[in-house]
CSV table of C-alpha atoms and ligand atoms in Angstrom, one decimal:
chain,number,residue,atom,x,y,z
R,1,MET,CA,0.0,0.0,0.0
R,2,ILE,CA,2.8,2.4,0.9
R,3,SER,CA,4.6,1.7,-2.4
R,4,LEU,CA,1.4,2.5,-4.3
R,5,PHE,CA,1.1,5.8,-2.4
R,6,VAL,CA,4.8,6.6,-3.2
R,7,ALA,CA,4.2,5.7,-6.9
R,8,VAL,CA,1.1,8.0,-7.1
R,9,VAL,CA,3.0,10.9,-5.5
R,10,LEU,CA,6.0,10.5,-7.9
R,11,CYS,CA,3.7,10.3,-10.9
R,12,TRP,CA,1.8,13.4,-9.8
R,13,THR,CA,5.0,15.3,-9.3
R,14,PHE,CA,6.3,14.3,-12.7
R,15,ILE,CA,3.0,15.3,-14.4
R,16,VAL,CA,3.0,18.7,-12.6
R,17,PHE,CA,6.6,19.2,-13.7
R,18,LEU,CA,5.6,18.4,-17.4
R,19,ILE,CA,2.6,20.8,-17.5
R,20,SER,CA,3.9,23.6,-15.3
R,21,PRO,CA,5.2,25.7,-18.3
R,22,PHE,CA,1.6,26.1,-19.4
R,23,TYR,CA,0.8,27.7,-16.0
R,24,LYS,CA,3.5,30.3,-16.2
R,25,LYS,CA,2.7,33.8,-17.3
R,26,THR,CA,4.1,34.5,-20.7
R,27,LYS,CA,6.8,37.0,-21.7
R,28,GLU,CA,4.8,38.3,-24.6
R,29,GLN,CA,3.3,41.7,-23.9
R,30,GLY,CA,2.3,44.9,-25.5
R,31,PHE,CA,1.9,48.6,-25.0
R,32,ILE,CA,-1.6,49.6,-23.7
R,33,GLU,CA,-3.2,53.0,-24.2
R,34,VAL,CA,-3.5,55.1,-21.1
R,35,LEU,CA,-6.4,57.6,-21.1
R,36,GLY,CA,-6.1,61.1,-19.8
R,37,PHE,CA,-2.4,61.9,-20.7
R,38,ASP,CA,-3.3,64.9,-22.9
R,39,SER,CA,-5.1,66.7,-20.0
R,40,LEU,CA,-2.2,66.3,-17.5
R,41,ILE,CA,-0.5,69.3,-16.1
R,42,GLU,CA,3.2,69.3,-17.0
R,43,GLU,CA,5.6,68.3,-14.3
R,44,GLN,CA,2.8,67.4,-11.9
R,45,PRO,CA,2.9,63.8,-10.7
R,46,THR,CA,-0.5,62.3,-11.5
R,47,LYS,CA,-2.0,58.9,-10.8
R,48,LEU,CA,-3.8,57.4,-13.7
R,49,ASN,CA,-5.7,54.1,-14.1
R,50,PHE,CA,-4.3,51.5,-16.4
R,51,GLN,CA,-6.6,48.7,-17.6
R,52,PHE,CA,-5.5,45.5,-19.4
R,53,ILE,CA,-6.4,41.8,-20.0
R,54,ASN,CA,-4.0,39.6,-18.0
R,55,LYS,CA,-3.7,36.2,-19.7
R,56,ASP,CA,-2.4,33.4,-17.4
R,57,ALA,CA,-2.4,30.0,-19.2
R,58,TYR,CA,-6.1,29.8,-20.4
R,59,LEU,CA,-7.4,32.2,-17.8
R,60,LYS,CA,-8.1,35.9,-18.7
R,61,ASN,CA,-8.6,38.5,-16.1
R,62,ASN,CA,-9.5,42.1,-16.6
R,63,GLU,CA,-7.0,43.9,-14.4
R,64,ILE,CA,-6.9,47.6,-13.4
R,65,GLN,CA,-3.7,49.0,-12.0
R,66,GLN,CA,-2.6,52.5,-11.3
R,67,ILE,CA,0.5,54.2,-12.5
R,68,TRP,CA,2.2,57.5,-11.7
R,69,VAL,CA,2.8,59.7,-14.7
R,70,ILE,CA,4.9,62.9,-14.9
R,71,LYS,CA,4.2,64.6,-18.2
R,72,HIS,CA,7.3,66.6,-19.3
R,73,SER,CA,5.8,67.7,-22.6
R,74,SER,CA,3.3,66.4,-25.2
R,75,LYS,CA,6.0,64.1,-26.4
R,76,LYS,CA,7.8,63.1,-23.2
R,77,ALA,CA,6.8,61.5,-19.9
R,78,THR,CA,8.1,59.4,-17.0
R,79,VAL,CA,5.9,56.5,-15.8
R,80,PHE,CA,6.5,54.9,-12.4
R,81,SER,CA,5.1,51.6,-11.2
R,82,PRO,CA,2.8,52.4,-8.2
R,83,ILE,CA,4.5,49.6,-6.2
R,84,CYS,CA,7.1,50.6,-3.6
R,85,PRO,CA,10.4,48.8,-4.2
R,86,HIS,CA,10.8,48.2,-0.5
R,87,LEU,CA,8.1,45.6,0.3
R,88,GLY,CA,5.4,46.4,-2.3
R,89,CYS,CA,3.0,48.9,-0.7
R,90,ARG,CA,1.4,51.6,-2.7
R,91,TYR,CA,3.0,55.0,-2.3
R,92,ASN,CA,1.5,58.5,-2.9
R,93,TRP,CA,2.6,61.9,-4.0
R,94,ASN,CA,2.7,64.4,-1.1
R,95,SER,CA,2.3,67.9,-2.6
R,96,ASN,CA,3.3,69.6,0.6
R,97,ILE,CA,6.8,68.3,0.6
R,98,LYS,CA,6.8,67.6,-3.2
R,99,LYS,CA,8.0,64.0,-2.7
R,100,PHE,CA,6.6,60.5,-3.1
R,101,VAL,CA,6.0,58.9,0.3
R,102,CYS,CA,5.2,55.3,1.1
R,103,PRO,CA,2.9,55.0,4.1
R,104,CYS,CA,4.2,51.5,5.2
R,105,HIS,CA,7.7,52.2,6.3
R,106,VAL,CA,8.1,55.8,5.3
R,107,SER,CA,10.4,55.6,2.3
R,108,ILE,CA,10.6,59.0,0.6
R,109,PHE,CA,11.4,59.5,-3.1
R,110,THR,CA,12.1,62.6,-5.2
R,111,ARG,CA,9.9,63.4,-8.2
R,112,THR,CA,12.5,61.7,-10.3
R,113,GLY,CA,12.2,58.5,-8.2
R,114,GLU,CA,15.4,58.7,-6.3
R,115,VAL,CA,15.4,57.5,-2.6
R,116,VAL,CA,15.6,60.4,-0.1
R,117,SER,CA,15.2,58.4,3.1
R,118,GLY,CA,13.7,55.2,4.4
R,119,PRO,CA,14.4,51.5,3.8
R,120,ALA,CA,13.7,51.4,0.0
R,121,PRO,CA,16.7,49.7,-1.5
R,122,ARG,CA,16.4,51.3,-5.0
R,123,PRO,CA,14.7,54.1,-6.8
R,124,LEU,CA,11.0,53.9,-7.9
R,125,ASP,CA,10.6,51.4,-10.8
R,126,THR,CA,9.9,53.0,-14.1
R,127,LEU,CA,7.7,51.3,-16.7
R,128,PRO,CA,8.3,51.1,-20.4
R,129,SER,CA,6.3,53.8,-22.1
R,130,LYS,CA,5.9,55.6,-25.4
R,131,ILE,CA,3.9,58.5,-26.8
R,132,GLU,CA,2.4,58.4,-30.2
R,133,ASN,CA,0.2,61.3,-31.6
R,134,GLY,CA,-0.2,62.7,-28.1
R,135,THR,CA,-1.4,59.3,-26.6
R,136,LEU,CA,0.6,57.6,-23.8
R,137,TYR,CA,1.1,53.8,-24.1
R,138,VAL,CA,2.6,51.8,-21.2
R,139,LYS,CA,3.7,48.2,-20.6
R,140,TRP,CA,2.7,46.7,-17.1
R,141,GLU,CA,5.6,45.0,-15.4
R,142,GLU,CA,6.3,44.0,-11.8
R,143,PHE,CA,9.6,43.8,-10.0
R,144,LYS,CA,10.9,41.9,-7.0
R,145,PRO,CA,10.7,44.0,-3.9
R,146,GLY,CA,13.4,44.4,-1.3
R,147,LEU,CA,16.4,44.2,-3.8
R,148,SER,CA,18.8,46.9,-4.9
R,149,LYS,CA,18.5,45.6,-8.5
R,150,LYS,CA,15.4,46.0,-10.6
R,151,ILE,CA,14.5,42.3,-11.4
R,152,GLU,CA,11.2,41.6,-13.2
R,153,ILE,CA,8.9,39.0,-11.5
R,154,TYR,CA,7.0,38.2,-14.6
R,155,ALA,CA,5.6,39.9,-17.6
R,156,PHE,CA,2.0,39.9,-18.6
R,157,SER,CA,0.4,38.8,-21.8
R,158,ILE,CA,-1.8,41.7,-22.9
R,159,ASN,CA,-4.4,41.9,-25.5
J,1,FES,FE1,7.2,51.2,1.1
J,1,FES,FE2,8.2,49.7,3.0
J,1,FES,S1,6.8,49.1,1.5
J,1,FES,S2,8.6,51.7,2.6
């Protein structure tokens, strides 16, 4: 009976090993249009919603994330991930001190994303972006928290 149990566990482990690539998120992704860029005030950090379809194997989820955008001109912008590089909380712009502040452990960042103080091990993570005909397009990516290097966790397949 024990040998049968061991055989079943080994077979199951082998099957999971074989099919696991199908459950990983894919690397293929694209730029997604972000609404509202044209009406942003230049050099004012602004939080915008960002919506996309997240495909994970055969599952599709409609996902809404937020991004921080600093419009420099109608042709240039900086886009930050909203996730704090320390341990993954969501930070905010504090207009009184003109800095990004994370409420969890009080990491403080400049408008260009550099760490001013607190435990954050790296600057804010920028996201790939481009502007075409006045429209902002962004790729959603997530990075491992707590590291001094920016290492992607996984990329999303976006339609
Ligand atoms: Fe932001 Fe810790 S998660 S400072």
